[in-house]
Amino acid sequence: QVQVVESGGGLVQAGGSLRLSCAASGRTFSANTVGWFRQAPGKEREFVANINWSGGTTTYADSVKGRFTISRDNGENTVYLQMSSLTPEDTAVYYCAVRRYYSGSSRASNQYDYWGQGTQVTVSS
């Protein structure tokens, strides 16, 4: 079992920055990939970014590439999502998820086994 807790959400103005944290506990040795997804009201959940736990390789959705940076602190079992140049279109509940094994596309939400409760990010005009 892996427990996942997100934090750092809030209200920011367009053009501002925010850093989200994802803290994992439990059997974290089984983690393969840690990802961020988001879901806005009336929209389906979409992939944002992920990072390979051991190697540190990263993947980004086109919509956030160049603005968001995902990073990890292996010693603290924590993943961060640094968000910059935020726009109202970034408003959503952001979820952190952990994938135990490589089993397909790391952009697909159904590949992930453990999910946090989400943290709200609201970007005002």
Short mmCIF file of the N, C-alpha and C atoms (twelve columns), coordinates in Angstrom:
data_MODEL
# 
_entry.id   MODEL 
# 
loop_
_atom_site.group_PDB 
_atom_site.id 
_atom_site.type_symbol 
_atom_site.label_atom_id 
_atom_site.label_alt_id 
_atom_site.label_comp_id 
_atom_site.label_asym_id 
_atom_site.label_seq_id 
_atom_site.Cartn_x 
_atom_site.Cartn_y 
_atom_site.Cartn_z 
_atom_site.pdbx_PDB_model_num 
ATOM 1   N N  . GLN A 1   0.826   -1.188 0.000   1 
ATOM 2   C CA . GLN A 1   0.000   0.000  0.000   1 
ATOM 3   C C  . GLN A 1   0.873   1.255  0.000   1 
ATOM 4   N N  . VAL A 2   0.480   2.234  -0.787  1 
ATOM 5   C CA . VAL A 2   1.158   3.519  -0.853  1 
ATOM 6   C C  . VAL A 2   0.131   4.607  -0.574  1 
ATOM 7   N N  . GLN A 3   0.469   5.496  0.328   1 
ATOM 8   C CA . GLN A 3   -0.377  6.641  0.618   1 
ATOM 9   C C  . GLN A 3   0.186   7.868  -0.091  1 
ATOM 10  N N  . VAL A 4   -0.693  8.645  -0.687  1 
ATOM 11  C CA . VAL A 4   -0.297  9.795  -1.482  1 
ATOM 12  C C  . VAL A 4   -1.056  11.014 -0.977  1 
ATOM 13  N N  . VAL A 5   -0.332  12.086 -0.693  1 
ATOM 14  C CA . VAL A 5   -0.938  13.312 -0.193  1 
ATOM 15  C C  . VAL A 5   -0.390  14.495 -0.970  1 
ATOM 16  N N  . GLU A 6   -1.291  15.260 -1.592  1 
ATOM 17  C CA . GLU A 6   -0.903  16.471 -2.310  1 
ATOM 18  C C  . GLU A 6   -1.085  17.688 -1.411  1 
ATOM 19  N N  . SER A 7   -0.314  18.712 -1.687  1 
ATOM 20  C CA . SER A 7   -0.461  19.972 -0.984  1 
ATOM 21  C C  . SER A 7   0.076   21.091 -1.862  1 
ATOM 22  N N  . GLY A 8   -0.233  22.318 -1.497  1 
ATOM 23  C CA . GLY A 8   0.314   23.470 -2.185  1 
ATOM 24  C C  . GLY A 8   -0.638  24.200 -3.096  1 
ATOM 25  N N  . GLY A 9   -1.850  23.698 -3.262  1 
ATOM 26  C CA . GLY A 9   -2.807  24.373 -4.112  1 
ATOM 27  C C  . GLY A 9   -3.277  25.673 -3.491  1 
ATOM 28  N N  . GLY A 10  -3.929  26.477 -4.308  1 
ATOM 29  C CA . GLY A 10  -4.430  27.752 -3.834  1 
ATOM 30  C C  . GLY A 10  -4.890  28.625 -4.970  1 
ATOM 31  N N  . LEU A 11  -5.088  29.896 -4.658  1 
ATOM 32  C CA . LEU A 11  -5.545  30.889 -5.621  1 
ATOM 33  C C  . LEU A 11  -4.380  31.783 -6.019  1 
ATOM 34  N N  . VAL A 12  -4.154  31.898 -7.316  1 
ATOM 35  C CA . VAL A 12  -3.085  32.747 -7.831  1 
ATOM 36  C C  . VAL A 12  -3.610  33.545 -9.014  1 
ATOM 37  N N  . GLN A 13  -2.950  34.651 -9.296  1 
ATOM 38  C CA . GLN A 13  -3.300  35.457 -10.455 1 
ATOM 39  C C  . GLN A 13  -2.640  34.914 -11.710 1 
ATOM 40  N N  . ALA A 14  -3.265  35.178 -12.844 1 
ATOM 41  C CA . ALA A 14  -2.674  34.783 -14.116 1 
ATOM 42  C C  . ALA A 14  -1.261  35.334 -14.226 1 
ATOM 43  N N  . GLY A 15  -0.371  34.500 -14.719 1 
ATOM 44  C CA . GLY A 15  1.031   34.868 -14.816 1 
ATOM 45  C C  . GLY A 15  1.848   34.501 -13.600 1 
ATOM 46  N N  . GLY A 16  1.182   34.093 -12.543 1 
ATOM 47  C CA . GLY A 16  1.865   33.749 -11.317 1 
ATOM 48  C C  . GLY A 16  2.384   32.331 -11.307 1 
ATOM 49  N N  . SER A 17  2.941   31.950 -10.168 1 
ATOM 50  C CA . SER A 17  3.556   30.641 -10.006 1 
ATOM 51  C C  . SER A 17  3.038   29.966 -8.750  1 
ATOM 52  N N  . LEU A 18  3.141   28.658 -8.741  1 
ATOM 53  C CA . LEU A 18  2.709   27.862 -7.611  1 
ATOM 54  C C  . LEU A 18  3.471   26.549 -7.644  1 
ATOM 55  N N  . ARG A 19  3.819   26.029 -6.480  1 
ATOM 56  C CA . ARG A 19  4.485   24.737 -6.409  1 
ATOM 57  C C  . ARG A 19  3.639   23.759 -5.620  1 
ATOM 58  N N  . LEU A 20  3.330   22.647 -6.257  1 
ATOM 59  C CA . LEU A 20  2.592   21.581 -5.617  1 
ATOM 60  C C  . LEU A 20  3.558   20.509 -5.127  1 
ATOM 61  N N  . SER A 21  3.201   19.879 -4.018  1 
ATOM 62  C CA . SER A 21  4.000   18.800 -3.466  1 
ATOM 63  C C  . SER A 21  3.173   17.531 -3.402  1 
ATOM 64  N N  . CYS A 22  3.830   16.418 -3.614  1 
ATOM 65  C CA . CYS A 22  3.204   15.110 -3.515  1 
ATOM 66  C C  . CYS A 22  4.079   14.261 -2.615  1 
ATOM 67  N N  . ALA A 23  3.580   13.950 -1.436  1 
ATOM 68  C CA . ALA A 23  4.316   13.146 -0.474  1 
ATOM 69  C C  . ALA A 23  3.765   11.729 -0.465  1 
ATOM 70  N N  . ALA A 24  4.638   10.768 -0.635  1 
ATOM 71  C CA . ALA A 24  4.247   9.367  -0.648  1 
ATOM 72  C C  . ALA A 24  4.808   8.665  0.578   1 
ATOM 73  N N  . SER A 25  4.036   7.760  1.122   1 
ATOM 74  C CA . SER A 25  4.473   6.970  2.259   1 
ATOM 75  C C  . SER A 25  3.970   5.544  2.101   1 
ATOM 76  N N  . GLY A 26  4.456   4.667  2.959   1 
ATOM 77  C CA . GLY A 26  4.100   3.270  2.856   1 
ATOM 78  C C  . GLY A 26  5.129   2.514  2.045   1 
ATOM 79  N N  . ARG A 27  4.669   1.625  1.183   1 
ATOM 80  C CA . ARG A 27  5.562   0.775  0.399   1 
ATOM 81  C C  . ARG A 27  6.033   1.506  -0.850  1 
ATOM 82  N N  . THR A 28  6.750   2.592  -0.625  1 
ATOM 83  C CA . THR A 28  7.181   3.423  -1.740  1 
ATOM 84  C C  . THR A 28  8.269   2.773  -2.585  1 
ATOM 85  N N  . PHE A 29  8.879   1.714  -2.075  1 
ATOM 86  C CA . PHE A 29  9.887   1.019  -2.859  1 
ATOM 87  C C  . PHE A 29  9.309   0.416  -4.124  1 
ATOM 88  N N  . SER A 30  8.008   0.247  -4.150  1 
ATOM 89  C CA . SER A 30  7.353   -0.348 -5.307  1 
ATOM 90  C C  . SER A 30  7.021   0.666  -6.396  1 
ATOM 91  N N  . ALA A 31  7.267   1.945  -6.143  1 
ATOM 92  C CA . ALA A 31  6.910   2.980  -7.104  1 
ATOM 93  C C  . ALA A 31  7.793   2.921  -8.343  1 
ATOM 94  N N  . ASN A 32  7.185   3.044  -9.491  1 
ATOM 95  C CA . ASN A 32  7.884   3.113  -10.758 1 
ATOM 96  C C  . ASN A 32  7.826   4.515  -11.355 1 
ATOM 97  N N  . THR A 33  6.627   5.102  -11.356 1 
ATOM 98  C CA . THR A 33  6.406   6.413  -11.933 1 
ATOM 99  C C  . THR A 33  5.465   7.206  -11.041 1 
ATOM 100 N N  . VAL A 34  5.727   8.483  -10.898 1 
ATOM 101 C CA . VAL A 34  4.833   9.377  -10.183 1 
ATOM 102 C C  . VAL A 34  4.342   10.434 -11.162 1 
ATOM 103 N N  . GLY A 35  3.040   10.601 -11.232 1 
ATOM 104 C CA . GLY A 35  2.470   11.508 -12.199 1 
ATOM 105 C C  . GLY A 35  1.542   12.525 -11.580 1 
ATOM 106 N N  . TRP A 36  1.334   13.609 -12.317 1 
ATOM 107 C CA . TRP A 36  0.347   14.618 -11.982 1 
ATOM 108 C C  . TRP A 36  -0.719  14.631 -13.069 1 
ATOM 109 N N  . PHE A 37  -1.959  14.632 -12.629 1 
ATOM 110 C CA . PHE A 37  -3.111  14.766 -13.504 1 
ATOM 111 C C  . PHE A 37  -3.970  15.910 -12.995 1 
ATOM 112 N N  . ARG A 38  -4.856  16.406 -13.828 1 
ATOM 113 C CA . ARG A 38  -5.750  17.455 -13.387 1 
ATOM 114 C C  . ARG A 38  -7.119  17.264 -14.005 1 
ATOM 115 N N  . GLN A 39  -8.119  17.792 -13.321 1 
ATOM 116 C CA . GLN A 39  -9.486  17.694 -13.800 1 
ATOM 117 C C  . GLN A 39  -10.228 18.978 -13.472 1 
ATOM 118 N N  . ALA A 40  -10.708 19.628 -14.501 1 
ATOM 119 C CA . ALA A 40  -11.508 20.827 -14.356 1 
ATOM 120 C C  . ALA A 40  -12.986 20.453 -14.393 1 
ATOM 121 N N  . PRO A 41  -13.855 21.282 -13.815 1 
ATOM 122 C CA . PRO A 41  -15.290 20.983 -13.847 1 
ATOM 123 C C  . PRO A 41  -15.795 20.791 -15.266 1 
ATOM 124 N N  . GLY A 42  -16.522 19.715 -15.486 1 
ATOM 125 C CA . GLY A 42  -17.061 19.426 -16.795 1 
ATOM 126 C C  . GLY A 42  -16.067 18.858 -17.781 1 
ATOM 127 N N  . LYS A 43  -14.841 18.648 -17.355 1 
ATOM 128 C CA . LYS A 43  -13.801 18.123 -18.230 1 
ATOM 129 C C  . LYS A 43  -13.346 16.760 -17.730 1 
ATOM 130 N N  . GLU A 44  -12.789 15.994 -18.637 1 
ATOM 131 C CA . GLU A 44  -12.231 14.715 -18.242 1 
ATOM 132 C C  . GLU A 44  -10.844 14.912 -17.642 1 
ATOM 133 N N  . ARG A 45  -10.436 13.959 -16.845 1 
ATOM 134 C CA . ARG A 45  -9.117  14.030 -16.247 1 
ATOM 135 C C  . ARG A 45  -8.042  13.958 -17.329 1 
ATOM 136 N N  . GLU A 46  -7.049  14.817 -17.231 1 
ATOM 137 C CA . GLU A 46  -6.001  14.850 -18.231 1 
ATOM 138 C C  . GLU A 46  -4.622  14.751 -17.602 1 
ATOM 139 N N  . PHE A 47  -3.730  14.199 -18.376 1 
ATOM 140 C CA . PHE A 47  -2.346  14.051 -17.969 1 
ATOM 141 C C  . PHE A 47  -1.645  15.398 -17.971 1 
ATOM 142 N N  . VAL A 48  -0.803  15.629 -16.972 1 
ATOM 143 C CA . VAL A 48  -0.034  16.861 -16.873 1 
ATOM 144 C C  . VAL A 48  1.458   16.580 -17.035 1 
ATOM 145 N N  . ALA A 49  1.998   15.732 -16.178 1 
ATOM 146 C CA . ALA A 49  3.426   15.434 -16.205 1 
ATOM 147 C C  . ALA A 49  3.691   14.204 -15.366 1 
ATOM 148 N N  . ASN A 50  4.812   13.547 -15.619 1 
ATOM 149 C CA . ASN A 50  5.223   12.470 -14.740 1 
ATOM 150 C C  . ASN A 50  6.736   12.380 -14.699 1 
ATOM 151 N N  . ILE A 51  7.219   11.607 -13.747 1 
ATOM 152 C CA . ILE A 51  8.650   11.435 -13.564 1 
ATOM 153 C C  . ILE A 51  8.921   9.995  -13.168 1 
ATOM 154 N N  . ASN A 52  9.941   9.410  -13.773 1 
ATOM 155 C CA . ASN A 52  10.369  8.075  -13.385 1 
ATOM 156 C C  . ASN A 52  11.112  8.159  -12.058 1 
ATOM 157 N N  . TRP A 53  10.705  7.331  -11.113 1 
ATOM 158 C CA . TRP A 53  11.231  7.466  -9.766  1 
ATOM 159 C C  . TRP A 53  12.722  7.214  -9.668  1 
ATOM 160 N N  . SER A 54  13.202  6.193  -10.333 1 
ATOM 161 C CA . SER A 54  14.608  5.835  -10.221 1 
ATOM 162 C C  . SER A 54  15.500  6.638  -11.157 1 
ATOM 163 N N  . GLY A 55  15.084  6.790  -12.403 1 
ATOM 164 C CA . GLY A 55  15.927  7.450  -13.380 1 
ATOM 165 C C  . GLY A 55  15.738  8.947  -13.489 1 
ATOM 166 N N  . GLY A 56  14.570  9.446  -13.083 1 
ATOM 167 C CA . GLY A 56  14.320  10.870 -13.116 1 
ATOM 168 C C  . GLY A 56  13.892  11.420 -14.459 1 
ATOM 169 N N  . THR A 57  13.668  10.573 -15.448 1 
ATOM 170 C CA . THR A 57  13.205  11.061 -16.737 1 
ATOM 171 C C  . THR A 57  11.793  11.616 -16.612 1 
ATOM 172 N N  . THR A 58  11.506  12.646 -17.364 1 
ATOM 173 C CA . THR A 58  10.237  13.350 -17.243 1 
ATOM 174 C C  . THR A 58  9.478   13.379 -18.558 1 
ATOM 175 N N  . THR A 59  8.172   13.515 -18.438 1 
ATOM 176 C CA . THR A 59  7.279   13.634 -19.580 1 
ATOM 177 C C  . THR A 59  6.261   14.719 -19.271 1 
ATOM 178 N N  . TYR A 60  5.942   15.546 -20.270 1 
ATOM 179 C CA . TYR A 60  5.007   16.643 -20.082 1 
ATOM 180 C C  . TYR A 60  3.943   16.647 -21.160 1 
ATOM 181 N N  . ALA A 61  2.747   17.045 -20.765 1 
ATOM 182 C CA . ALA A 61  1.721   17.328 -21.747 1 
ATOM 183 C C  . ALA A 61  2.101   18.582 -22.522 1 
ATOM 184 N N  . ASP A 62  1.704   18.639 -23.789 1 
ATOM 185 C CA . ASP A 62  2.037   19.799 -24.608 1 
ATOM 186 C C  . ASP A 62  1.502   21.096 -24.010 1 
ATOM 187 N N  . SER A 63  0.373   21.027 -23.338 1 
ATOM 188 C CA . SER A 63  -0.253  22.220 -22.803 1 
ATOM 189 C C  . SER A 63  0.540   22.876 -21.681 1 
ATOM 190 N N  . VAL A 64  1.439   22.141 -21.054 1 
ATOM 191 C CA . VAL A 64  2.196   22.687 -19.933 1 
ATOM 192 C C  . VAL A 64  3.692   22.711 -20.186 1 
ATOM 193 N N  . LYS A 65  4.133   22.142 -21.270 1 
ATOM 194 C CA . LYS A 65  5.562   22.080 -21.564 1 
ATOM 195 C C  . LYS A 65  6.151   23.485 -21.642 1 
ATOM 196 N N  . GLY A 66  7.259   23.667 -20.954 1 
ATOM 197 C CA . GLY A 66  7.904   24.967 -20.909 1 
ATOM 198 C C  . GLY A 66  7.431   25.847 -19.776 1 
ATOM 199 N N  . ARG A 67  6.315   25.500 -19.160 1 
ATOM 200 C CA . ARG A 67  5.782   26.278 -18.042 1 
ATOM 201 C C  . ARG A 67  5.847   25.513 -16.723 1 
ATOM 202 N N  . PHE A 68  5.660   24.214 -16.783 1 
ATOM 203 C CA . PHE A 68  5.656   23.380 -15.584 1 
ATOM 204 C C  . PHE A 68  6.930   22.549 -15.536 1 
ATOM 205 N N  . THR A 69  7.404   22.288 -14.327 1 
ATOM 206 C CA . THR A 69  8.559   21.434 -14.122 1 
ATOM 207 C C  . THR A 69  8.266   20.436 -13.018 1 
ATOM 208 N N  . ILE A 70  8.454   19.163 -13.314 1 
ATOM 209 C CA . ILE A 70  8.281   18.129 -12.309 1 
ATOM 210 C C  . ILE A 70  9.658   17.687 -11.830 1 
ATOM 211 N N  . SER A 71  9.785   17.468 -10.540 1 
ATOM 212 C CA . SER A 71  11.049  17.044 -9.964  1 
ATOM 213 C C  . SER A 71  10.774  16.115 -8.794  1 
ATOM 214 N N  . ARG A 72  11.824  15.487 -8.309  1 
ATOM 215 C CA . ARG A 72  11.662  14.536 -7.221  1 
ATOM 216 C C  . ARG A 72  12.747  14.697 -6.174  1 
ATOM 217 N N  . ASP A 73  12.430  14.286 -4.961  1 
ATOM 218 C CA . ASP A 73  13.384  14.187 -3.875  1 
ATOM 219 C C  . ASP A 73  13.249  12.767 -3.353  1 
ATOM 220 N N  . ASN A 74  14.124  11.887 -3.817  1 
ATOM 221 C CA . ASN A 74  13.998  10.475 -3.473  1 
ATOM 222 C C  . ASN A 74  14.111  10.233 -1.970  1 
ATOM 223 N N  . GLY A 75  14.995  10.978 -1.319  1 
ATOM 224 C CA . GLY A 75  15.181  10.795 0.107   1 
ATOM 225 C C  . GLY A 75  13.943  11.129 0.924   1 
ATOM 226 N N  . GLU A 76  13.147  12.064 0.433   1 
ATOM 227 C CA . GLU A 76  11.937  12.470 1.135   1 
ATOM 228 C C  . GLU A 76  10.685  11.838 0.547   1 
ATOM 229 N N  . ASN A 77  10.842  11.010 -0.480  1 
ATOM 230 C CA . ASN A 77  9.698   10.398 -1.153  1 
ATOM 231 C C  . ASN A 77  8.674   11.451 -1.561  1 
ATOM 232 N N  . THR A 78  9.172   12.506 -2.161  1 
ATOM 233 C CA . THR A 78  8.329   13.633 -2.518  1 
ATOM 234 C C  . THR A 78  8.570   14.030 -3.967  1 
ATOM 235 N N  . VAL A 79  7.489   14.353 -4.647  1 
ATOM 236 C CA . VAL A 79  7.540   14.865 -6.010  1 
ATOM 237 C C  . VAL A 79  6.927   16.251 -6.019  1 
ATOM 238 N N  . TYR A 80  7.527   17.146 -6.780  1 
ATOM 239 C CA . TYR A 80  7.064   18.516 -6.866  1 
ATOM 240 C C  . TYR A 80  6.619   18.849 -8.278  1 
ATOM 241 N N  . LEU A 81  5.667   19.736 -8.368  1 
ATOM 242 C CA . LEU A 81  5.255   20.286 -9.645  1 
ATOM 243 C C  . LEU A 81  5.334   21.803 -9.538  1 
ATOM 244 N N  . GLN A 82  6.363   22.373 -10.138 1 
ATOM 245 C CA . GLN A 82  6.529   23.814 -10.166 1 
ATOM 246 C C  . GLN A 82  5.779   24.361 -11.370 1 
ATOM 247 N N  . MET A 83  4.807   25.206 -11.126 1 
ATOM 248 C CA . MET A 83  3.959   25.746 -12.172 1 
ATOM 249 C C  . MET A 83  4.217   27.238 -12.308 1 
ATOM 250 N N  . SER A 84  4.501   27.671 -13.517 1 
ATOM 251 C CA . SER A 84  4.774   29.071 -13.800 1 
ATOM 252 C C  . SER A 84  3.916   29.528 -14.970 1 
ATOM 253 N N  . SER A 85  3.844   30.845 -15.145 1 
ATOM 254 C CA . SER A 85  3.054   31.438 -16.228 1 
ATOM 255 C C  . SER A 85  1.650   30.858 -16.265 1 
ATOM 256 N N  . LEU A 86  1.040   30.797 -15.116 1 
ATOM 257 C CA . LEU A 86  -0.276  30.174 -15.003 1 
ATOM 258 C C  . LEU A 86  -1.345  31.000 -15.710 1 
ATOM 259 N N  . THR A 87  -2.300  30.306 -16.279 1 
ATOM 260 C CA . THR A 87  -3.439  30.915 -16.946 1 
ATOM 261 C C  . THR A 87  -4.717  30.343 -16.352 1 
ATOM 262 N N  . PRO A 88  -5.858  31.021 -16.573 1 
ATOM 263 C CA . PRO A 88  -7.116  30.467 -16.061 1 
ATOM 264 C C  . PRO A 88  -7.411  29.056 -16.564 1 
ATOM 265 N N  . GLU A 89  -6.871  28.690 -17.714 1 
ATOM 266 C CA . GLU A 89  -7.075  27.345 -18.241 1 
ATOM 267 C C  . GLU A 89  -6.377  26.278 -17.411 1 
ATOM 268 N N  . ASP A 90  -5.486  26.687 -16.533 1 
ATOM 269 C CA . ASP A 90  -4.827  25.747 -15.636 1 
ATOM 270 C C  . ASP A 90  -5.657  25.455 -14.397 1 
ATOM 271 N N  . THR A 91  -6.758  26.155 -14.219 1 
ATOM 272 C CA . THR A 91  -7.612  25.932 -13.060 1 
ATOM 273 C C  . THR A 91  -8.179  24.520 -13.087 1 
ATOM 274 N N  . ALA A 92  -7.960  23.788 -12.006 1 
ATOM 275 C CA . ALA A 92  -8.407  22.403 -11.924 1 
ATOM 276 C C  . ALA A 92  -8.050  21.854 -10.557 1 
ATOM 277 N N  . VAL A 93  -8.579  20.685 -10.264 1 
ATOM 278 C CA . VAL A 93  -8.090  19.905 -9.143  1 
ATOM 279 C C  . VAL A 93  -6.919  19.082 -9.650  1 
ATOM 280 N N  . TYR A 94  -5.801  19.189 -8.978  1 
ATOM 281 C CA . TYR A 94  -4.595  18.482 -9.380  1 
ATOM 282 C C  . TYR A 94  -4.398  17.262 -8.498  1 
ATOM 283 N N  . TYR A 95  -4.171  16.131 -9.139  1 
ATOM 284 C CA . TYR A 95  -4.004  14.864 -8.450  1 
ATOM 285 C C  . TYR A 95  -2.609  14.313 -8.677  1 
ATOM 286 N N  . CYS A 96  -2.042  13.775 -7.637  1 
ATOM 287 C CA . CYS A 96  -0.794  13.037 -7.723  1 
ATOM 288 C C  . CYS A 96  -1.117  11.548 -7.729  1 
ATOM 289 N N  . ALA A 97  -0.405  10.792 -8.532  1 
ATOM 290 C CA . ALA A 97  -0.651  9.363  -8.645  1 
ATOM 291 C C  . ALA A 97  0.662   8.601  -8.749  1 
ATOM 292 N N  . VAL A 98  0.644   7.376  -8.248  1 
ATOM 293 C CA . VAL A 98  1.820   6.514  -8.244  1 
ATOM 294 C C  . VAL A 98  1.527   5.260  -9.049  1 
ATOM 295 N N  . ARG A 99  2.417   4.947  -9.977  1 
ATOM 296 C CA . ARG A 99  2.337   3.713  -10.738 1 
ATOM 297 C C  . ARG A 99  3.362   2.738  -10.201 1 
ATOM 298 N N  . ARG A 100 2.935   1.539  -9.896  1 
ATOM 299 C CA . ARG A 100 3.824   0.542  -9.317  1 
ATOM 300 C C  . ARG A 100 4.727   -0.108 -10.351 1 
ATOM 301 N N  . TYR A 101 4.180   -0.409 -11.509 1 
ATOM 302 C CA . TYR A 101 4.909   -1.155 -12.521 1 
ATOM 303 C C  . TYR A 101 4.748   -0.506 -13.876 1 
ATOM 304 N N  . TYR A 102 5.760   -0.719 -14.727 1 
ATOM 305 C CA . TYR A 102 5.637   -0.318 -16.109 1 
ATOM 306 C C  . TYR A 102 4.687   -1.292 -16.802 1 
ATOM 307 N N  . SER A 103 3.621   -0.780 -17.370 1 
ATOM 308 C CA . SER A 103 2.649   -1.646 -18.012 1 
ATOM 309 C C  . SER A 103 1.983   -1.016 -19.222 1 
ATOM 310 N N  . GLY A 104 2.485   0.110  -19.673 1 
ATOM 311 C CA . GLY A 104 1.909   0.798  -20.806 1 
ATOM 312 C C  . GLY A 104 2.264   2.271  -20.777 1 
ATOM 313 N N  . SER A 105 1.477   3.067  -21.460 1 
ATOM 314 C CA . SER A 105 1.726   4.498  -21.543 1 
ATOM 315 C C  . SER A 105 1.628   5.151  -20.176 1 
ATOM 316 N N  . SER A 106 2.661   5.882  -19.802 1 
ATOM 317 C CA . SER A 106 2.659   6.565  -18.518 1 
ATOM 318 C C  . SER A 106 1.793   7.816  -18.520 1 
ATOM 319 N N  . ARG A 107 1.181   8.140  -19.653 1 
ATOM 320 C CA . ARG A 107 0.255   9.261  -19.738 1 
ATOM 321 C C  . ARG A 107 -1.179  8.853  -19.405 1 
ATOM 322 N N  . ALA A 108 -1.442  7.564  -19.327 1 
ATOM 323 C CA . ALA A 108 -2.787  7.066  -19.117 1 
ATOM 324 C C  . ALA A 108 -3.085  6.937  -17.632 1 
ATOM 325 N N  . SER A 109 -4.177  7.538  -17.200 1 
ATOM 326 C CA . SER A 109 -4.519  7.517  -15.785 1 
ATOM 327 C C  . SER A 109 -4.776  6.115  -15.265 1 
ATOM 328 N N  . ASN A 110 -5.294  5.230  -16.121 1 
ATOM 329 C CA . ASN A 110 -5.597  3.889  -15.652 1 
ATOM 330 C C  . ASN A 110 -4.363  3.027  -15.444 1 
ATOM 331 N N  . GLN A 111 -3.191  3.560  -15.723 1 
ATOM 332 C CA . GLN A 111 -1.949  2.863  -15.458 1 
ATOM 333 C C  . GLN A 111 -1.470  3.075  -14.023 1 
ATOM 334 N N  . TYR A 112 -2.104  3.972  -13.294 1 
ATOM 335 C CA . TYR A 112 -1.656  4.331  -11.953 1 
ATOM 336 C C  . TYR A 112 -2.490  3.637  -10.888 1 
ATOM 337 N N  . ASP A 113 -1.822  3.272  -9.810  1 
ATOM 338 C CA . ASP A 113 -2.426  2.422  -8.789  1 
ATOM 339 C C  . ASP A 113 -2.890  3.170  -7.544  1 
ATOM 340 N N  . TYR A 114 -2.210  4.230  -7.179  1 
ATOM 341 C CA . TYR A 114 -2.519  4.965  -5.965  1 
ATOM 342 C C  . TYR A 114 -2.680  6.436  -6.278  1 
ATOM 343 N N  . TRP A 115 -3.708  7.028  -5.702  1 
ATOM 344 C CA . TRP A 115 -4.056  8.415  -5.977  1 
ATOM 345 C C  . TRP A 115 -4.246  9.205  -4.698  1 
ATOM 346 N N  . GLY A 116 -3.842  10.463 -4.747  1 
ATOM 347 C CA . GLY A 116 -4.135  11.361 -3.661  1 
ATOM 348 C C  . GLY A 116 -5.539  11.912 -3.776  1 
ATOM 349 N N  . GLN A 117 -5.922  12.736 -2.811  1 
ATOM 350 C CA . GLN A 117 -7.266  13.299 -2.779  1 
ATOM 351 C C  . GLN A 117 -7.420  14.535 -3.654  1 
ATOM 352 N N  . GLY A 118 -6.318  15.086 -4.098  1 
ATOM 353 C CA . GLY A 118 -6.361  16.242 -4.969  1 
ATOM 354 C C  . GLY A 118 -6.177  17.544 -4.216  1 
ATOM 355 N N  . THR A 119 -5.670  18.534 -4.915  1 
ATOM 356 C CA . THR A 119 -5.522  19.870 -4.368  1 
ATOM 357 C C  . THR A 119 -5.988  20.877 -5.412  1 
ATOM 358 N N  . GLN A 120 -6.793  21.830 -4.987  1 
ATOM 359 C CA . GLN A 120 -7.405  22.782 -5.911  1 
ATOM 360 C C  . GLN A 120 -6.434  23.885 -6.288  1 
ATOM 361 N N  . VAL A 121 -6.317  24.127 -7.576  1 
ATOM 362 C CA . VAL A 121 -5.560  25.256 -8.105  1 
ATOM 363 C C  . VAL A 121 -6.524  26.140 -8.873  1 
ATOM 364 N N  . THR A 122 -6.610  27.391 -8.483  1 
ATOM 365 C CA . THR A 122 -7.480  28.346 -9.153  1 
ATOM 366 C C  . THR A 122 -6.652  29.528 -9.622  1 
ATOM 367 N N  . VAL A 123 -6.739  29.828 -10.903 1 
ATOM 368 C CA . VAL A 123 -5.988  30.930 -11.496 1 
ATOM 369 C C  . VAL A 123 -6.982  31.988 -11.948 1 
ATOM 370 N N  . SER A 124 -6.868  33.178 -11.403 1 
ATOM 371 C CA . SER A 124 -7.765  34.271 -11.738 1 
ATOM 372 C C  . SER A 124 -7.191  35.105 -12.870 1 
ATOM 373 N N  . SER A 125 -8.086  35.768 -13.608 1 
ATOM 374 C CA . SER A 125 -7.663  36.586 -14.735 1 
ATOM 375 C C  . SER A 125 -6.982  37.858 -14.264 1 
# 
